[in-house]
Tab-separated table of C-alpha atoms in Angstrom:
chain	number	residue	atom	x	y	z
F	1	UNK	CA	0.000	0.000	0.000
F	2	UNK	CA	2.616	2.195	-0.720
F	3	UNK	CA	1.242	4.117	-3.554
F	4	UNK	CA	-2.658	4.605	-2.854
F	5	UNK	CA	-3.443	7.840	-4.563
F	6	UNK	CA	-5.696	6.196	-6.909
F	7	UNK	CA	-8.111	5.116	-3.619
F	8	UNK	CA	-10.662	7.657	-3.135
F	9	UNK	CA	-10.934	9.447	0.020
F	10	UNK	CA	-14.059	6.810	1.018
F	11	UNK	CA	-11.966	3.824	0.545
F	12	UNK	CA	-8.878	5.398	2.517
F	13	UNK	CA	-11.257	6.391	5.591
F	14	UNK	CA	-12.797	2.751	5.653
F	15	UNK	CA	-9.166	0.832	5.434
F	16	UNK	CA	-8.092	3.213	8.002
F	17	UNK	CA	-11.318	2.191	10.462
F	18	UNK	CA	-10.192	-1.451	9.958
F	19	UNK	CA	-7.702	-1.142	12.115
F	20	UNK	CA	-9.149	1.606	14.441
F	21	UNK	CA	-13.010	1.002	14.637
F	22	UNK	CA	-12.730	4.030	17.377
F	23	UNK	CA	-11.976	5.821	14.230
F	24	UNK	CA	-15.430	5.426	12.241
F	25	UNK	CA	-17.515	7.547	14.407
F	26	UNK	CA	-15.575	10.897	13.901
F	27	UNK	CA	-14.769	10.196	10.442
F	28	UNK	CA	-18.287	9.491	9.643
F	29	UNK	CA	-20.037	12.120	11.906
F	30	UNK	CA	-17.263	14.387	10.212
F	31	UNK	CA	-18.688	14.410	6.665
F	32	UNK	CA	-21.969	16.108	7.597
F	33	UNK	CA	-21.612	20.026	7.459
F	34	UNK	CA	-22.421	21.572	10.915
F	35	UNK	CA	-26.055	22.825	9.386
F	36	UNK	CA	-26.294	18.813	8.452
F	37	UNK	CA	-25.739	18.174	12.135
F	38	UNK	CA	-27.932	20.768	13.662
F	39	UNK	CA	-30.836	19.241	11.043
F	40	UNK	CA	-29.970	15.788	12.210
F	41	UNK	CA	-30.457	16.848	15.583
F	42	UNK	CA	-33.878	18.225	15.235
F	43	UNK	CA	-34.974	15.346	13.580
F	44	UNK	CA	-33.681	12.767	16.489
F	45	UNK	CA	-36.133	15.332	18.239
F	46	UNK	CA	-38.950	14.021	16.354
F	47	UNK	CA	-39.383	17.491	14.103
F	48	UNK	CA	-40.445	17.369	10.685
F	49	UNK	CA	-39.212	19.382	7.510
F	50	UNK	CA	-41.777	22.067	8.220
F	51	UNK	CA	-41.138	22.745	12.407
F	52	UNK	CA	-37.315	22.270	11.568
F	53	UNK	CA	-37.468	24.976	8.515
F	54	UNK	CA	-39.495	27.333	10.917
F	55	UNK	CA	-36.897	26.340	13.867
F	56	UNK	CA	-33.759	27.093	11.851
F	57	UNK	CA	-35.620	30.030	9.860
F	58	UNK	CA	-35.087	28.118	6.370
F	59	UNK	CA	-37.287	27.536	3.438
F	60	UNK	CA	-39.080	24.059	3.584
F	61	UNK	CA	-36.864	23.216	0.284
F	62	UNK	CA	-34.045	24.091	1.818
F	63	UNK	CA	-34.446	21.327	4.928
F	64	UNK	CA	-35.686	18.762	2.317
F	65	UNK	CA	-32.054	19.620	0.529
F	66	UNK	CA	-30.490	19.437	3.902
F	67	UNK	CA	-32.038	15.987	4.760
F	68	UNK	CA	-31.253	14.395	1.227
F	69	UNK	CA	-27.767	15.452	1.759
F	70	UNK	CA	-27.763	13.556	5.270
F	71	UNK	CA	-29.332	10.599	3.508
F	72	UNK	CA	-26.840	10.515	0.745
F	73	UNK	CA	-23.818	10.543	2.778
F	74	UNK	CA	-25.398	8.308	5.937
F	75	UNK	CA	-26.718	5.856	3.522
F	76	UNK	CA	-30.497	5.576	4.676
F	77	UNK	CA	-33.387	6.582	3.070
F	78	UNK	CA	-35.851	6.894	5.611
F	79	UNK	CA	-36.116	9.369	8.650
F	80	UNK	CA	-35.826	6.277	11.230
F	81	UNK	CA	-32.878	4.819	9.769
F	82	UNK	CA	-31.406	8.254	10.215
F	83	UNK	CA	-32.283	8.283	13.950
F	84	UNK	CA	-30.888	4.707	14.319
F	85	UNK	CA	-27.642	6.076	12.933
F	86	UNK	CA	-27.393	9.365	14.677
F	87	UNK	CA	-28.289	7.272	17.944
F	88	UNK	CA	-25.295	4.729	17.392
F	89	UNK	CA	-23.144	7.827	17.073
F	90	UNK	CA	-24.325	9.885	20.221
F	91	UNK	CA	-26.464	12.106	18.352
F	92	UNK	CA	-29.275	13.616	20.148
């Protein structure tokens, strides 16, 4: 593995949580923007697109943005997957 420029970024952070699992929480927890975050933790609140986007003072497009991009880079596709996830990580 001396020459792994051609892994992406992805592949480099998983190899490197093979042989620190301690390591997967703050490299996954560390892809989400700190508006991704705040979202997440309104949801694990139980708030939905329209409380958070009064909450936060944002557009109800802009929270359903906001959520696909947590979806996308979690990996679920449904709001209780999400919480599951956030949970596991000490989310909210």
């Amino acid at each position: 593995m001396k020459d792994a420029s051609w892994f992406s970024r992805t592949v480099m952070d998983k190899l490197a949580t093979l042989r620190n699992p301690r390591a997967e929480t703050a490299t996954e927890t560390a892809d989400l923007t700190p508006r991704e975050r705040e979202v997440l933790g309104l949801i694990c609140e139980g708030l939905d697109d329209k409380v958070i986007a009064k909450h936060l003072s944002l557009s109800g497009n802009t929270v359903r943005n906001h959520v696909a991009g947590i979806y996308g880079k979690i990996g679920v596709n449904r709001r209780a997957a999400a919480i599951a996830w956030a949970r596991e990580r000490g989310f909210a």
